[in-house]
One Martini backbone bead per residue (centre of mass of N, CA, C, O) as a GRO file, in nm:
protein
  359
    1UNK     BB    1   0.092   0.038   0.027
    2UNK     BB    2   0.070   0.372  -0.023
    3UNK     BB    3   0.117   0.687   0.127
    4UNK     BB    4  -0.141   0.798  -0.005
    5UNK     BB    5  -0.356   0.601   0.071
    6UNK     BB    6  -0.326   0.640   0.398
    7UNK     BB    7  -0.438   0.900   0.401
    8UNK     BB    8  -0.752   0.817   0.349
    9UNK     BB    9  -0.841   0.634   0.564
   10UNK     BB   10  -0.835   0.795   0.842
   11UNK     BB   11  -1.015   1.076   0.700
   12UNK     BB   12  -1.305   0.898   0.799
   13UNK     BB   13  -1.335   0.853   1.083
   14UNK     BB   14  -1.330   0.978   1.380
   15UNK     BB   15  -1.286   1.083   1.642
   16UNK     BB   16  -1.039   1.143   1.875
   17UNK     BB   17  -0.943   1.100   2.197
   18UNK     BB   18  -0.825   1.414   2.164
   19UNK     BB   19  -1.072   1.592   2.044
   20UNK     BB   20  -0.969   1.564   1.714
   21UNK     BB   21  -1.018   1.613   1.418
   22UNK     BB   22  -1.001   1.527   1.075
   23UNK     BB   23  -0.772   1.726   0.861
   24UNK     BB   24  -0.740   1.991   0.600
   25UNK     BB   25  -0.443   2.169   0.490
   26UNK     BB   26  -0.323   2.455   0.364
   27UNK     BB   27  -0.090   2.602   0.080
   28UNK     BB   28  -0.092   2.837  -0.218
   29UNK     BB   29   0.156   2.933  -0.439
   30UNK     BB   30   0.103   3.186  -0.672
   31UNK     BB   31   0.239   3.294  -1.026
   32UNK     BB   32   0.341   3.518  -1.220
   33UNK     BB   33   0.578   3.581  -1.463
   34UNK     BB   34   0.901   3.752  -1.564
   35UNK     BB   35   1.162   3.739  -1.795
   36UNK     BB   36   1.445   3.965  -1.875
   37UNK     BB   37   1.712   3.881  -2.085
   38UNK     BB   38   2.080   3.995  -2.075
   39UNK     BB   39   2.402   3.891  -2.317
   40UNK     BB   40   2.713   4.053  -2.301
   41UNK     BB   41   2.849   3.900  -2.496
   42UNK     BB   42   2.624   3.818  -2.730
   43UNK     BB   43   2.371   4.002  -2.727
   44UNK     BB   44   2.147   3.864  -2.623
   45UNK     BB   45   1.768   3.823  -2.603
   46UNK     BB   46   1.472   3.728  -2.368
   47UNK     BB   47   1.200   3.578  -2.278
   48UNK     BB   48   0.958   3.477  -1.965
   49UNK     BB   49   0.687   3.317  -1.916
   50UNK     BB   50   0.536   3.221  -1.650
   51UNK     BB   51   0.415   2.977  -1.386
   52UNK     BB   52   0.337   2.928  -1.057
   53UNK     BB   53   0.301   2.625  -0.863
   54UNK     BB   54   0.236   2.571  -0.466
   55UNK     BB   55   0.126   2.298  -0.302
   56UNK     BB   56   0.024   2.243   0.036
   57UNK     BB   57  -0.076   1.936   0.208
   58UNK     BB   58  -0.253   1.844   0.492
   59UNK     BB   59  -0.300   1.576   0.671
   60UNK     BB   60  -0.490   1.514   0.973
   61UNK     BB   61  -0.596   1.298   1.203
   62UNK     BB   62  -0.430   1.410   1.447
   63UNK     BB   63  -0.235   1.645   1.651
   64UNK     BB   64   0.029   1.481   1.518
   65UNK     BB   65  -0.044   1.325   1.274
   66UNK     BB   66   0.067   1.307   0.947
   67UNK     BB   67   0.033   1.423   0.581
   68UNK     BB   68   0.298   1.577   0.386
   69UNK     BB   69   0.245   1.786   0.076
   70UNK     BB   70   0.424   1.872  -0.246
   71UNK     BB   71   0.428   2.070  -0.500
   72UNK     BB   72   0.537   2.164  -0.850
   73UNK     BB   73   0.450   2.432  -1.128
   74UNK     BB   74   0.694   2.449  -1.379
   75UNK     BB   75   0.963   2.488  -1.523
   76UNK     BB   76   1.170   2.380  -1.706
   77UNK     BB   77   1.413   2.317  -1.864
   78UNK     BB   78   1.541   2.488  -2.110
   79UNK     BB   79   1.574   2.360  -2.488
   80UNK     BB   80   1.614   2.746  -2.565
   81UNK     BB   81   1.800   2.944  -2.423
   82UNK     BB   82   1.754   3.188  -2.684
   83UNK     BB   83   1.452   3.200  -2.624
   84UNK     BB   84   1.152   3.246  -2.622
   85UNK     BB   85   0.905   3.221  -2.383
   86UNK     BB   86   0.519   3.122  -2.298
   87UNK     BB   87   0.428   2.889  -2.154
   88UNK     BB   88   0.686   2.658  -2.148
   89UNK     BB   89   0.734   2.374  -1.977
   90UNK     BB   90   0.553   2.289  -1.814
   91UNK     BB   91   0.566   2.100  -1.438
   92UNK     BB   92   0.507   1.842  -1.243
   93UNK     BB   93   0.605   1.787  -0.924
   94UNK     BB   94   0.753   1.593  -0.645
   95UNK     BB   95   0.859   1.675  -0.349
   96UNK     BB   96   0.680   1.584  -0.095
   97UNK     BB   97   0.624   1.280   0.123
   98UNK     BB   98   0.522   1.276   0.478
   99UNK     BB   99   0.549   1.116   0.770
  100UNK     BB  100   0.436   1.265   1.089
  101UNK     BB  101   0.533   1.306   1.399
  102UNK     BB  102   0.434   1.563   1.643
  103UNK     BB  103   0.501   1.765   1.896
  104UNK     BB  104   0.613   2.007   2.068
  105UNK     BB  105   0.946   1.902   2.132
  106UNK     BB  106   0.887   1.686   1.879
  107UNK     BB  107   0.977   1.500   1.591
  108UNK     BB  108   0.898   1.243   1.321
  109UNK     BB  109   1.025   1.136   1.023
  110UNK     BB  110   0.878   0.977   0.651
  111UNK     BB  111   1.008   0.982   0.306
  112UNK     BB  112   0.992   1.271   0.116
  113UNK     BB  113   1.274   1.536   0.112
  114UNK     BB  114   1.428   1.772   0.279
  115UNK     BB  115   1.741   1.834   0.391
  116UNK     BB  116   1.859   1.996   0.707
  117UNK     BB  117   2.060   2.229   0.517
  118UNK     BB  118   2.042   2.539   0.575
  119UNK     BB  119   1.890   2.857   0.453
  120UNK     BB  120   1.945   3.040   0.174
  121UNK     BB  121   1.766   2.840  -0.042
  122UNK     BB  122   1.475   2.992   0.137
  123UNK     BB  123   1.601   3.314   0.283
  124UNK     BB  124   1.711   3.475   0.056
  125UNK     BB  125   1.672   3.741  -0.013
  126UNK     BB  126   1.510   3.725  -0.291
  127UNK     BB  127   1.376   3.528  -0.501
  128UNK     BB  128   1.585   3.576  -0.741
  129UNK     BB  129   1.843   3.505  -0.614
  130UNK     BB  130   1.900   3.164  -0.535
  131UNK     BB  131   2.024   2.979  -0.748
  132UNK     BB  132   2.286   2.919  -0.623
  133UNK     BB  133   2.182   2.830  -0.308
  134UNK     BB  134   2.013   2.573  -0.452
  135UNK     BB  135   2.262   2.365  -0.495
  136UNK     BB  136   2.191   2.269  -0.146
  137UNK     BB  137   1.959   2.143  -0.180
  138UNK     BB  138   1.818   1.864  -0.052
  139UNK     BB  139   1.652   1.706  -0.236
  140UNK     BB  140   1.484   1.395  -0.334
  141UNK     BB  141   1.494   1.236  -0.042
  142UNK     BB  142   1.507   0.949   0.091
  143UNK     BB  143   1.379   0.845   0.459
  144UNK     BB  144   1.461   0.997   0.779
  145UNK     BB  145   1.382   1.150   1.085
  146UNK     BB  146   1.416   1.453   1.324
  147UNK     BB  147   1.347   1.621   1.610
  148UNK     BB  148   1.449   1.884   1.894
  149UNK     BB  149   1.386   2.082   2.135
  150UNK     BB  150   1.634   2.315   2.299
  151UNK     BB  151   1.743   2.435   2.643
  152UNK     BB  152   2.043   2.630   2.620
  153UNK     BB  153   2.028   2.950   2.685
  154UNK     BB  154   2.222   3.143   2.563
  155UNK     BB  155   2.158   2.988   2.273
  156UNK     BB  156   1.845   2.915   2.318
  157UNK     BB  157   1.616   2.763   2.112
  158UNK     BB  158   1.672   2.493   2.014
  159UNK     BB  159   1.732   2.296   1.696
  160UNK     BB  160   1.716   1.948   1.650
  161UNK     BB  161   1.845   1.801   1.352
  162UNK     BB  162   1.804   1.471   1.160
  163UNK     BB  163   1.905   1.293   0.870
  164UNK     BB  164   1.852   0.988   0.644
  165UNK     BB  165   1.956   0.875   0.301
  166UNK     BB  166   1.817   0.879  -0.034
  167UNK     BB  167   1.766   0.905  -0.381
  168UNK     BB  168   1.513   0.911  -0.548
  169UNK     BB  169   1.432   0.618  -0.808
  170UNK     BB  170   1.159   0.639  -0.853
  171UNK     BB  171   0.864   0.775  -0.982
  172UNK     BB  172   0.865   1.037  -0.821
  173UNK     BB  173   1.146   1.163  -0.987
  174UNK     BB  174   0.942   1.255  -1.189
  175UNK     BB  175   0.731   1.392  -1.405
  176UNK     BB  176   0.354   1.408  -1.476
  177UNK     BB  177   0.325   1.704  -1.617
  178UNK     BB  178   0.439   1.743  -1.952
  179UNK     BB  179   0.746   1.804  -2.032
  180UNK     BB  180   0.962   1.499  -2.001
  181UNK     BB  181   1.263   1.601  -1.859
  182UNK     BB  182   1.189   1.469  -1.574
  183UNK     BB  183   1.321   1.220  -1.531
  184UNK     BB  184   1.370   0.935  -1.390
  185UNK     BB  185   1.586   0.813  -1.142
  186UNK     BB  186   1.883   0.635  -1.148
  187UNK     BB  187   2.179   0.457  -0.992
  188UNK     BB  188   2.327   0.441  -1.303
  189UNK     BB  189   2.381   0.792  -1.235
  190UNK     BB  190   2.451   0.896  -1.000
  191UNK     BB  191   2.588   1.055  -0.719
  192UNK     BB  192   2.453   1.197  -0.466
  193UNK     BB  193   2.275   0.922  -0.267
  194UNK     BB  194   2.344   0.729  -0.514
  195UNK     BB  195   2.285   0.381  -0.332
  196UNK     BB  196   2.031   0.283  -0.201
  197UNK     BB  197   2.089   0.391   0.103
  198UNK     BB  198   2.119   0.494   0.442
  199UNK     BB  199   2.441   0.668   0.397
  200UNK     BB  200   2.318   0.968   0.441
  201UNK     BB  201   2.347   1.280   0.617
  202UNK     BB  202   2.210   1.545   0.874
  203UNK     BB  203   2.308   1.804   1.057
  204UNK     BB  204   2.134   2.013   1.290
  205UNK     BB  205   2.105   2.397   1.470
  206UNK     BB  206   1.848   2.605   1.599
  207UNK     BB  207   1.873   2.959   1.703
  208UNK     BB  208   1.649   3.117   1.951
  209UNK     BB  209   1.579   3.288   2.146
  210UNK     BB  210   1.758   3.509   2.244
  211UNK     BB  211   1.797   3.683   2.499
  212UNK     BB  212   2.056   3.889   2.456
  213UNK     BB  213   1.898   3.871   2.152
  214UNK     BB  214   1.686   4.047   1.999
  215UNK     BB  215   1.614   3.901   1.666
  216UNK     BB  216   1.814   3.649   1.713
  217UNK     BB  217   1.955   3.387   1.475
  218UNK     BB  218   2.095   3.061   1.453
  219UNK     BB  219   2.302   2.812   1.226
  220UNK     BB  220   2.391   2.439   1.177
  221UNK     BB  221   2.595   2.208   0.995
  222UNK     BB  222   2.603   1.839   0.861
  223UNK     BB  223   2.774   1.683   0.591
  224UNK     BB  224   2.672   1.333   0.413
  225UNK     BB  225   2.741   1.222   0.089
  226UNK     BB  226   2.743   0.938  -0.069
  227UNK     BB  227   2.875   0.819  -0.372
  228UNK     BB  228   2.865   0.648  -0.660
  229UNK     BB  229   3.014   0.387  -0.767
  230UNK     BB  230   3.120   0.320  -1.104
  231UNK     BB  231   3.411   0.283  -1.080
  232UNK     BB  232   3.765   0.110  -1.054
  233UNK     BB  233   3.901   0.320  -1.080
  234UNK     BB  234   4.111   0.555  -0.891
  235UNK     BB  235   4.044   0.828  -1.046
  236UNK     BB  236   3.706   0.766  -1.012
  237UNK     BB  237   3.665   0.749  -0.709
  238UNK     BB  238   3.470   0.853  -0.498
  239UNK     BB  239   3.365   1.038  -0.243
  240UNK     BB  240   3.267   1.152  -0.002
  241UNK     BB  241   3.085   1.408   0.077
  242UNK     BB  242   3.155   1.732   0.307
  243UNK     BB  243   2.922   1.987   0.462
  244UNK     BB  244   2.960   2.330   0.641
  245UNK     BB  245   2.754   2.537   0.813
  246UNK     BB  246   2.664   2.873   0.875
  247UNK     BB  247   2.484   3.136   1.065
  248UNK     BB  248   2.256   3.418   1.055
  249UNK     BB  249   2.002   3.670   1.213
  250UNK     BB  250   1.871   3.973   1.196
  251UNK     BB  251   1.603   4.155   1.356
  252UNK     BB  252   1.423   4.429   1.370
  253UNK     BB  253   1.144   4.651   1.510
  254UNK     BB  254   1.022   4.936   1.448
  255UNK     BB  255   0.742   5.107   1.549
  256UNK     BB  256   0.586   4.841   1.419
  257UNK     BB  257   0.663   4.960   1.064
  258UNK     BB  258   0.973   4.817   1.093
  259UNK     BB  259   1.128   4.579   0.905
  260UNK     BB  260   1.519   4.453   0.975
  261UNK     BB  261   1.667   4.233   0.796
  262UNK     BB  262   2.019   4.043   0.831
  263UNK     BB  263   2.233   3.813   0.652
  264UNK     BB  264   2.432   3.485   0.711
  265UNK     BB  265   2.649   3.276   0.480
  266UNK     BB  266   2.829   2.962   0.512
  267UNK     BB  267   2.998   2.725   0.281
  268UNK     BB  268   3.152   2.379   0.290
  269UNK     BB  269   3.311   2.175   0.062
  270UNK     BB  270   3.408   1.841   0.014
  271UNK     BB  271   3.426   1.641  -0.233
  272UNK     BB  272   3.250   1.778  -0.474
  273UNK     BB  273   3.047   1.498  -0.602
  274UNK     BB  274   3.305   1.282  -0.563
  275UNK     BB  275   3.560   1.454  -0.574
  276UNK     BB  276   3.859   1.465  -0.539
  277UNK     BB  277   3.970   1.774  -0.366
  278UNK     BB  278   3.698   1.925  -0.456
  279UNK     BB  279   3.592   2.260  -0.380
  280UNK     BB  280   3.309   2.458  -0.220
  281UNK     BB  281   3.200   2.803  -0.191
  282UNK     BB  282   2.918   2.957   0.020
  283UNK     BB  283   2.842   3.336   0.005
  284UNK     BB  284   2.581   3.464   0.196
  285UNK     BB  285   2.386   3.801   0.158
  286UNK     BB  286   2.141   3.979   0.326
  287UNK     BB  287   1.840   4.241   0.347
  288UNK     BB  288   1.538   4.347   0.486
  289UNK     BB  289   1.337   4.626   0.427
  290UNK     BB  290   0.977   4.688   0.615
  291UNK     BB  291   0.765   4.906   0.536
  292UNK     BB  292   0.500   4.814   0.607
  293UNK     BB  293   0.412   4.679   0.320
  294UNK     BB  294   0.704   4.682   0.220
  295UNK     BB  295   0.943   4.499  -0.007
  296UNK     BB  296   1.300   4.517   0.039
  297UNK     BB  297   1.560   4.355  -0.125
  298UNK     BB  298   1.892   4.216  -0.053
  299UNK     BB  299   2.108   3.972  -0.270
  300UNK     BB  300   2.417   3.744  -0.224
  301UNK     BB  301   2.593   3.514  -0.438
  302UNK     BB  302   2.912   3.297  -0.371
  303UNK     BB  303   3.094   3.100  -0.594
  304UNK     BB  304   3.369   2.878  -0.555
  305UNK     BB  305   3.586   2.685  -0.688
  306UNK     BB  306   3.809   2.372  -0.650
  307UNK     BB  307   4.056   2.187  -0.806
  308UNK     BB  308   4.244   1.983  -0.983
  309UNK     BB  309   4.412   2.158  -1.217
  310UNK     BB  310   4.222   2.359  -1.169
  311UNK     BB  311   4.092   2.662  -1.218
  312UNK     BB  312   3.947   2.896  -1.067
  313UNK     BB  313   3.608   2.959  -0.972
  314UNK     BB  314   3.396   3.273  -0.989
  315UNK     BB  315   3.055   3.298  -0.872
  316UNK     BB  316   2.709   3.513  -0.917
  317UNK     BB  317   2.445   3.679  -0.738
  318UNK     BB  318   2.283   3.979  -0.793
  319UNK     BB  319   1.958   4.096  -0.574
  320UNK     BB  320   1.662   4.322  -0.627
  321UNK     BB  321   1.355   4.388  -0.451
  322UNK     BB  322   0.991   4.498  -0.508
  323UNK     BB  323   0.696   4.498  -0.286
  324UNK     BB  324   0.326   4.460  -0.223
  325UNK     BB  325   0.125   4.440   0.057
  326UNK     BB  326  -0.249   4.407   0.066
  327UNK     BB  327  -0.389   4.144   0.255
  328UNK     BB  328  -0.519   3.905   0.065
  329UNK     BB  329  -0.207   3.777  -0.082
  330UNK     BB  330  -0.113   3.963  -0.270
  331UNK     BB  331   0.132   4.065  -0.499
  332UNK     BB  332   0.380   4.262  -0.615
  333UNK     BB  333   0.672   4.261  -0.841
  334UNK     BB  334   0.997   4.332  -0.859
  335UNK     BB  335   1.349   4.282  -1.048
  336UNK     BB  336   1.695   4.261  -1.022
  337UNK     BB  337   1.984   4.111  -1.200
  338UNK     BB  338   2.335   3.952  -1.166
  339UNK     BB  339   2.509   3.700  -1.351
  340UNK     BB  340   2.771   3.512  -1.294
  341UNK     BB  341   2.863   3.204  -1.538
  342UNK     BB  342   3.155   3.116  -1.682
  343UNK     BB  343   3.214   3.447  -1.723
  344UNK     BB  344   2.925   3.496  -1.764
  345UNK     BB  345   2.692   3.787  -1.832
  346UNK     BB  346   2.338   3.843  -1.677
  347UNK     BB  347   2.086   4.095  -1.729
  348UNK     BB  348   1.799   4.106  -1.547
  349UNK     BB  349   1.409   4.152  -1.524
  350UNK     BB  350   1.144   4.094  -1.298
  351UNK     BB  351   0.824   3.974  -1.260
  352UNK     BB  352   0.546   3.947  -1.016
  353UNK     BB  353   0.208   3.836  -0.940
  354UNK     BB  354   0.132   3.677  -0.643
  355UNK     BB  355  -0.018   3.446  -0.404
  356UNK     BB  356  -0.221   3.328  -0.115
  357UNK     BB  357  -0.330   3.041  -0.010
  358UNK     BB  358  -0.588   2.939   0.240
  359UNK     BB  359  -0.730   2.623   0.426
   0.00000   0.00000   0.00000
């Protein structure tokens, strides 16, 4: 039996013992976009419109107990990237599906999900900025995990948090409606947690409501991602991935209607890919600052590569952008950017706007 079917039937049962009925909850994010692309080695230009749509729905059978899924409806990777395109390559695909059981202070969860390592490529101030940021996202792997809220002291409320996993290589991993770019992952594809086992891991500790400093949280983390060797030839052999993070986040919150918020991330791996020797740091840094209903966010994020016998590679991405929230879900934004990739510069310009429903 799938845990999608498992959802379903709990949902239809009587009330439970602790005098809460199951019920159904969720968010749903989406937005219609627009970039225009400018890029300056070869001076080709480009738009792109297209929707995005991310539904979050919780089953919740009681207090505790609960099935939480999530989609993304978007566009995949174009297969013209120098033409423009208007609603086109749009695919949906499953981001999560965990079966959660969770308390005040503790919970455990497994199913398929992401692994939590890092912040940056979730909390980045400016939505269009995080692109490289997302190269650390560790989506798609199936696995177990945990947490628990720790009464620190002065390092305040901490929360302690592990998961074991590996790559998801099920039907799950491909798309399911649209142009089937997302193919399904196989094993024989190689890359970070592609073994078959629960033999990569993360942990993580994040810090709120420290005394000391009001409107201060940060956070740490560890990972070990083992990666599927192909060859055995003794220079083929990857090791596992090993990377590092900290951060830090203060809030300030001035007369009731001025939040600013500064943030700052740096990230390193060893043997980045299961390359031996090969090394990889990112250094994200951004800030928000939210007068009454407006939404000003600046972001950057570095990344630098280091191999053997390969010159350093340094990757950048700035941007900053401008939204007006109305109070009913609406967002209107806009947005600037510029990245370096491969020593190509690209300067973009961005608008979407938002909406966000709840049920």
């Amino acid at each position: 039996m799938s845990v999608a079917s498992i959802c379903v039937m709990p949902a239809v049962a009587s009330e439970d013992s602790s005098g809460q009925k199951p019920s159904i909850s969720g968010t749903v994010n989406m937005f219609i976009g627009d970039r225009w692309r400018y890029a300056a080695e070869d001076k080709t230009q480009r738009n792109d419109l297209f929707v995005f749509v991310e539904p979050f729905i919780k089953a919740s059978f009681n207090k505790e107990l609960s099935i939480q899924t999530l989609f993304t409806y978007d566009p995949a990777i174009d297969p013209h990237p120098d033409e423009s395109r208007a609603f086109a390559n749009e695919q949906l695909h499953l981001k999560n599906l965990v079966l959660d059981y969770s308390k005040d202070e503790w919970g455990v969860y497994g199913g398929r999900f992401a692994a939590e390592f890092g912040q940056a490529w979730l909390t980045l101030p400016g939505y269009f900025g995080r692109e490289l940021a997302e190269d650390n996202a560790i989506w798609d792997r199936n696995g177990v995990g945990g947490w628990m809220n720790v009464k620190g002291g002065e390092a305040g409320t901490v929360r302690v948090a592990a998961s074991a996993f590996m790559l998801d290589t099920t039907i799950m991993s491909k798309s399911w409606i649209g142009t089937p770019t997302r193919t399904r992952k196989r094993q024989f594809d190689g890359g970070q947690s592609n073994t078959g086992r629960l033999d990569s891991f993360a942990l993580s500790a994040t810090g709120t409501k420290v005394p000391s400093f009001d409107g201060f949280s940060w956070h740490t983390g560890v990972l070990r991602q083992e990666v599927r060797k192909i060859s055995t030839a003794n220079s083929d052999i990857p090791d596992a991935e090993l990377g590092v993070v900290g951060g830090i986040r203060q809030e300030w919150k001035i007369d009731d209607w001025l939040v600013v918020a500064p943030m700052f991330e740096y990230q390193h791996f060893w043997n980045r890919g299961g390359v031996q020797k090969a090394e990889r740091d990112y250094i994200s840094t951004g800030m928000e600052i939210n007068p009454a209903n407006w939404r000003l966010s600046v972001g950057y994020t570095l990344r630098i590569s280091n191999a053997p016998n390969v010159e350093e590679k340094r990757d950048y991405l700035f941007n900053t952008s401008l939204g007006y929230e109305f109070g009913n879900g609406v967002r209107p934004e806009i947005g600037y950017r510029v990245r370096s990739i491969d020593s190509l510069e690209v300067y973009e310009i961005t608008s979407r706007v938002l909406y966000v429903y709840k049920f």
